[in-house]
Coordinates of C-alpha atoms and ligand atoms in Angstrom, one line a residue:
M193 CA -20.1 17.4 9.6
L194 CA -20.2 15.0 12.6
G195 CA -17.5 12.8 10.8
V196 CA -15.3 15.8 10.5
L197 CA -15.7 16.9 14.0
S198 CA -14.9 13.4 15.4
A199 CA -11.8 13.5 13.2
L200 CA -10.6 16.6 14.8
M201 CA -9.2 14.8 17.8
N202 CA -9.1 11.2 19.2
D203 CA -11.9 11.8 21.7
G204 CA -11.6 8.2 22.9
A205 CA -13.5 6.8 19.9
F206 CA -10.4 5.1 18.7
D207 CA -8.5 2.8 21.0
F208 CA -4.9 3.2 19.8
S209 CA -3.8 0.4 22.0
A210 CA -5.4 -2.0 19.5
Y211 CA -2.2 -1.4 17.5
P212 CA 0.5 -2.5 20.1
H213 CA 3.5 -2.0 17.8
R214 CA 6.3 0.5 17.6
H215 CA 6.7 0.2 13.8
L216 CA 4.7 -0.7 10.7
L217 CA 7.0 -3.0 8.8
G218 CA 4.4 -5.3 7.1
I219 CA 0.9 -6.6 7.2
E220 CA 2.0 -10.1 8.0
G221 CA 1.3 -10.8 11.7
L222 CA -1.0 -7.8 12.3
S223 CA -4.3 -8.8 13.9
P224 CA -7.6 -8.0 12.4
V225 CA -8.2 -5.7 15.3
A226 CA -5.0 -3.7 14.6
I227 CA -5.9 -3.5 10.9
S228 CA -9.4 -2.4 11.6
L229 CA -8.2 0.4 13.9
L230 CA -6.0 1.8 11.2
L231 CA -8.8 1.5 8.7
D232 CA -11.4 3.1 11.0
R233 CA -9.1 5.9 11.8
A234 CA -8.2 6.5 8.2
D235 CA -11.9 6.5 7.3
S236 CA -12.5 9.3 9.8
F237 CA -10.0 11.4 7.9
V238 CA -11.6 11.0 4.4
E239 CA -14.2 13.7 4.7
L240 CA -11.8 16.1 6.4
N241 CA -9.4 15.7 3.5
R242 CA -12.0 16.9 1.0
R243 CA -12.4 20.2 2.8
H244 CA -10.3 23.3 2.2
D245 CA -9.6 23.9 5.9
N246 CA -8.2 20.4 6.3
K247 CA -5.2 20.8 8.6
L248 CA -5.1 19.3 12.2
A249 CA -2.6 20.1 14.9
T250 CA -2.3 16.5 16.0
L251 CA 1.4 16.0 15.1
S252 CA 2.6 19.5 15.8
G253 CA 6.2 19.4 17.0
R254 CA 6.7 15.9 15.5
T255 CA 9.2 15.3 12.7
V256 CA 8.6 12.8 9.9
M257 CA 11.5 11.9 7.6
N258 CA 10.8 10.3 4.2
L259 CA 13.9 8.3 3.2
F260 CA 13.5 6.9 -0.2
F261 CA 16.2 4.7 -1.7
E262 CA 14.0 3.8 -4.7
D263 CA 11.9 6.1 -6.8
S264 CA 8.4 6.9 -5.9
T265 CA 5.8 9.5 -6.9
R266 CA 2.5 8.8 -5.2
T267 CA 3.7 7.1 -2.0
R268 CA 6.3 9.7 -1.1
T269 CA 3.9 12.6 -1.9
S270 CA 1.1 10.9 0.0
F271 CA 3.2 10.5 3.1
E272 CA 4.4 14.1 2.8
L273 CA 0.8 15.4 2.5
A274 CA -0.4 13.1 5.3
G275 CA 2.3 14.4 7.7
K276 CA 1.6 18.0 6.7
R277 CA -2.2 17.6 7.2
L278 CA -1.4 16.6 10.8
S279 CA 1.0 19.6 11.2
A280 CA 4.2 17.5 11.4
D281 CA 7.5 18.8 10.1
V282 CA 8.3 16.7 7.1
I283 CA 11.6 16.2 5.5
N284 CA 12.1 14.4 2.2
M285 CA 15.4 12.6 1.4
S286 CA 15.9 10.7 -1.8
V287 CA 18.9 8.6 -2.6
S288 CA 20.3 11.0 -5.3
T289 CA 20.8 13.7 -2.6
S290 CA 22.0 11.3 0.1
S291 CA 25.4 10.2 1.3
I292 CA 24.5 6.7 0.0
K293 CA 26.0 8.0 -3.2
K294 CA 29.2 8.6 -1.3
G295 CA 29.4 5.1 0.0
E296 CA 27.6 5.3 3.4
T297 CA 25.6 2.1 4.2
V298 CA 21.9 2.1 4.9
V299 CA 22.4 1.6 8.5
D300 CA 24.9 4.5 8.7
T301 CA 22.4 6.7 7.0
A302 CA 19.7 5.7 9.3
M303 CA 21.9 6.2 12.4
T304 CA 22.8 9.7 11.1
L305 CA 19.1 10.6 10.7
N306 CA 18.3 9.0 14.0
A307 CA 20.8 11.4 15.7
M308 CA 18.6 14.3 14.5
H309 CA 15.7 12.8 16.5
P310 CA 12.9 12.2 14.0
D311 CA 9.7 10.7 15.4
V312 CA 9.0 8.6 12.4
L313 CA 11.1 7.4 9.5
V314 CA 9.2 6.4 6.4
V315 CA 11.5 4.2 4.4
R316 CA 11.5 2.7 0.9
H317 CA 14.3 0.4 -0.2
N318 CA 14.8 -1.9 -3.1
D319 CA 16.0 -4.8 -0.9
A320 CA 13.5 -7.0 1.0
G321 CA 14.3 -6.8 4.7
A322 CA 16.3 -3.6 4.5
V323 CA 13.6 -1.5 6.3
K324 CA 13.4 -4.1 9.2
L325 CA 17.2 -4.0 9.5
L326 CA 17.1 -0.2 9.8
A327 CA 14.2 -0.3 12.2
E328 CA 16.4 -2.4 14.6
K329 CA 19.0 0.3 14.7
V330 CA 17.0 3.5 15.4
N331 CA 14.9 4.6 18.2
C332 CA 12.2 6.2 16.3
A333 CA 9.1 4.6 14.7
V334 CA 9.6 3.2 11.2
I335 CA 7.1 2.8 8.4
N336 CA 7.9 0.5 5.6
A337 CA 7.0 2.3 2.4
G338 CA 8.0 -0.7 0.3
D339 CA 10.9 -3.1 0.6
G340 CA 11.9 -4.9 -2.6
R341 CA 9.3 -7.6 -3.4
H342 CA 8.5 -8.1 0.3
E343 CA 5.8 -5.9 1.6
H344 CA 4.1 -2.4 1.0
P345 CA 1.8 -2.3 4.1
T346 CA 0.2 1.1 3.6
Q347 CA -0.7 0.1 0.0
A348 CA -2.6 -2.9 1.2
L349 CA -4.3 -0.7 3.9
L350 CA -5.4 1.9 1.3
D351 CA -6.7 -0.8 -1.0
A352 CA -8.7 -2.3 1.9
L353 CA -10.1 1.1 2.8
T354 CA -11.2 1.6 -0.8
I355 CA -12.8 -1.9 -1.0
R356 CA -14.5 -1.5 2.3
R357 CA -16.0 1.9 1.5
R358 CA -17.2 0.7 -1.9
K359 CA -18.4 -2.8 -0.9
G360 CA -19.3 -2.1 2.7
K361 CA -17.2 -5.0 3.9
I362 CA -14.1 -7.2 3.1
Q363 CA -15.2 -10.4 4.7
G364 CA -16.5 -13.0 2.2
L365 CA -15.4 -11.0 -0.9
Q366 CA -13.7 -12.9 -3.8
V367 CA -10.6 -10.9 -4.8
A368 CA -8.4 -11.7 -7.8
I369 CA -4.9 -10.2 -7.8
C370 CA -3.6 -10.4 -11.4
G371 CA -0.3 -10.0 -13.2
D372 CA 3.3 -9.9 -11.9
I373 CA 2.7 -11.6 -8.5
L374 CA 6.4 -12.7 -8.4
H375 CA 7.9 -9.2 -8.0
S376 CA 5.1 -7.6 -6.3
R377 CA 5.2 -6.4 -2.7
V378 CA 1.7 -5.0 -3.2
A379 CA 0.4 -8.6 -3.9
R380 CA 2.1 -10.0 -0.8
S381 CA 0.8 -7.3 1.6
N382 CA -2.7 -7.5 0.1
I383 CA -2.7 -11.3 0.4
H384 CA -1.9 -11.1 4.2
L385 CA -4.4 -8.3 4.8
L386 CA -7.3 -9.8 2.8
N387 CA -6.9 -13.3 4.4
A388 CA -6.7 -11.7 7.9
M389 CA -9.9 -9.9 7.1
G390 CA -11.8 -13.0 5.8
A391 CA -11.8 -12.3 2.0
R392 CA -11.0 -15.2 -0.4
V393 CA -7.9 -14.5 -2.6
R394 CA -7.0 -15.8 -6.0
V395 CA -3.8 -14.9 -7.9
I396 CA -3.8 -15.0 -11.7
A397 CA -0.6 -14.9 -13.7
P398 CA 1.6 -16.9 -16.2
K399 CA 3.6 -19.7 -14.5
T400 CA 6.7 -17.6 -14.8
L401 CA 5.3 -14.8 -12.7
I402 CA 4.0 -16.8 -9.8
P403 CA 6.4 -17.4 -6.9
A404 CA 6.8 -21.2 -5.9
G405 CA 4.7 -22.1 -2.9
I406 CA 2.4 -19.1 -3.0
E407 CA -0.5 -21.5 -2.1
R408 CA 1.0 -21.5 1.4
L409 CA -0.1 -17.9 1.9
G410 CA -3.7 -19.1 1.5
V411 CA -4.5 -18.2 -2.2
E412 CA -5.9 -20.1 -5.1
V413 CA -3.6 -20.1 -8.2
F414 CA -5.0 -19.6 -11.8
H415 CA -3.0 -19.3 -15.0
E416 CA -6.0 -18.2 -17.1
M417 CA -8.0 -14.9 -16.8
G418 CA -11.3 -16.3 -17.8
A419 CA -11.4 -19.0 -15.0
G420 CA -9.6 -16.8 -12.5
L421 CA -11.9 -13.9 -12.7
K422 CA -15.1 -16.0 -12.6
D423 CA -17.5 -14.4 -10.1
C424 CA -14.9 -12.1 -8.6
D425 CA -15.9 -9.0 -6.6
I426 CA -12.6 -7.3 -6.9
V427 CA -10.1 -7.3 -9.8
M428 CA -6.8 -6.0 -8.7
M429 CA -4.2 -5.5 -11.6
L430 CA -0.5 -5.3 -11.1
R431 CA 2.2 -3.7 -13.2
L432 CA 4.9 -5.8 -14.9
Q433 CA 7.9 -4.8 -12.7
T434 CA 10.5 -5.0 -15.4
E435 CA 13.1 -3.2 -13.2
R436 CA 13.1 -6.4 -11.0
M437 CA 13.2 -8.8 -13.9
K438 CA 16.4 -10.6 -14.8
G439 CA 15.7 -12.6 -17.9
N440 CA 12.6 -13.2 -20.0
F441 CA 9.4 -13.9 -18.2
F442 CA 6.9 -13.5 -21.1
P443 CA 7.3 -13.7 -24.9
S444 CA 6.2 -10.1 -25.7
V445 CA 4.1 -7.2 -24.2
R446 CA 1.6 -7.8 -27.0
E447 CA 1.1 -11.4 -26.1
Y448 CA 1.0 -10.6 -22.4
F449 CA -1.8 -8.1 -22.9
H450 CA -3.6 -10.6 -25.1
F451 CA -3.7 -13.3 -22.4
F452 CA -3.4 -11.3 -19.1
G453 CA -4.3 -7.6 -19.9
L454 CA -7.6 -6.6 -18.4
D455 CA -10.1 -5.6 -21.1
Y456 CA -13.8 -5.7 -21.1
A457 CA -14.0 -9.1 -22.7
K458 CA -12.1 -10.7 -19.8
L459 CA -14.0 -8.5 -17.3
E460 CA -17.2 -10.2 -18.4
N461 CA -16.2 -13.2 -16.2
A462 CA -16.2 -11.2 -13.0
K463 CA -19.4 -10.1 -11.2
P464 CA -21.2 -7.3 -13.1
D465 CA -20.5 -4.9 -10.3
A466 CA -16.8 -6.0 -9.8
L467 CA -14.5 -3.2 -8.7
I468 CA -11.3 -2.6 -10.8
M469 CA -8.1 -1.6 -8.8
H470 CA -4.5 -0.9 -9.7
P471 CA -1.8 0.4 -7.3
G472 CA -0.1 2.5 -10.0
P473 CA 1.9 3.4 -11.9
M474 CA -0.2 1.9 -14.7
N475 CA 1.0 0.7 -18.0
R476 CA -1.9 1.2 -20.2
G477 CA -2.2 -1.4 -22.9
V478 CA 0.2 -3.8 -21.0
E479 CA -1.7 -5.0 -18.0
I480 CA -4.9 -2.9 -18.4
A481 CA -6.8 -1.4 -21.3
S482 CA -7.2 2.3 -21.1
D483 CA -11.0 2.4 -21.3
V484 CA -11.2 -0.2 -18.4
A485 CA -8.8 1.9 -16.3
D486 CA -10.8 5.0 -16.9
D487 CA -14.3 3.5 -16.5
I488 CA -15.8 5.9 -14.0
G489 CA -18.5 3.4 -12.7
R490 CA -16.2 0.5 -12.2
S491 CA -12.6 1.7 -11.7
A492 CA -11.5 2.8 -8.1
I493 CA -8.0 3.7 -9.2
R494 CA -8.2 7.4 -8.4
E495 CA -10.1 6.7 -5.2
Q496 CA -7.1 4.5 -4.1
V497 CA -4.8 7.4 -4.4
E498 CA -7.2 9.6 -2.3
M499 CA -7.5 6.8 0.4
G500 CA -3.6 6.7 0.5
V501 CA -3.4 10.0 2.2
A502 CA -6.0 9.1 4.9
V503 CA -4.4 5.8 5.5
R504 CA -1.0 7.4 6.0
M505 CA -2.4 10.0 8.4
A506 CA -3.8 7.2 10.5
C507 CA -0.6 5.4 10.5
L508 CA 1.5 8.4 11.4
E509 CA -1.0 9.3 14.1
V510 CA -1.2 5.9 15.7
L511 CA 2.6 5.3 15.8
C512 CA 3.2 8.8 17.3
A513 CA 0.5 8.2 19.9
N514 CA 2.3 4.9 20.8
L515 CA 5.6 6.8 21.1
S516 CA 3.9 9.2 23.5
A517 CA 2.5 6.4 25.5
E518 CA 6.0 4.8 25.7
G519 CA 7.5 8.1 26.8
S520 CA 4.9 8.5 29.6
S521 CA 5.3 5.1 30.9
Q522 CA 9.2 5.4 31.2
Ligands
LIG662 N1 3.7 1.5 -6.5 C1 3.7 0.1 -6.2 C2 5.0 -0.3 -5.5 O1 5.8 0.6 -5.1 C3 3.4 -0.7 -7.3 C4 4.3 -0.7 -8.5 O2 5.4 0.0 -8.5 O3 4.0 -1.3 -9.5 O4 5.3 -1.5 -5.3

């Protein structure tokens, strides 16, 4: 009950100045203090979200626009719900209904939306860097909901919140990120966040699915699941992102599952209480066996989705609070 009450308003318990940024474009460059603020604030919303009367007036009068140039189910819905839980007006635009189809550029579209005075634009785009470009042109806050293979910051934050709630900490944990690292913005954002918060990160994948020089991000590289999963606390599986693949990266799905799909035999190498995670959407029988994905005791996959709403509420709230602070100091 206390947790819920403290979530009803920011009664000074959360120092939003710990996040001194107008946008959330990526995890790279965020301080551990800024990351912790978002996680702590998100954590305060979790109990509230489980109640029936779970609406707060915090963002009443604010407008959030979801602008998705690439398909999404959970991320878009999650941002929509997060905005609505905080009483913001939320508008969804997908590429199929936008004037991009009629030849307008990304920047033109952003400028058009900007003229309608949104407070926050939540943008997903298939090109790395497109969201940053757009953020430079508008005068509202921008949240990157995934840009190409670059970053997906709210996914890394919700993964971190899930880990922290299950394991009580992030610092010192051994995390394995497995699968299509090459095309994954989830992997990149998670590597930045986990390193910033003191975890040790390994990536496990066939050579063809590891980007050159990934060690420079502070990870250990493995090409074999047995050795890579040895004594890990967290096993994070990734989808094969075939929509980003040009050419052949593995011989067949069957062979990929045999060597890199997570099943109980491979999981034996990790710690007995290792947590299984996946950002979704999952390809059962490709990167993860169905029984492992559905293992109630060990899989946190559903919890990740739940944490997504709390994390996005925190991000929307903190960015809007910063906009208010900017306004009052002008
Ligand atoms: N949903 C995640 C993303 O947008 C992961 C995936 O699509 O595989 O990057």
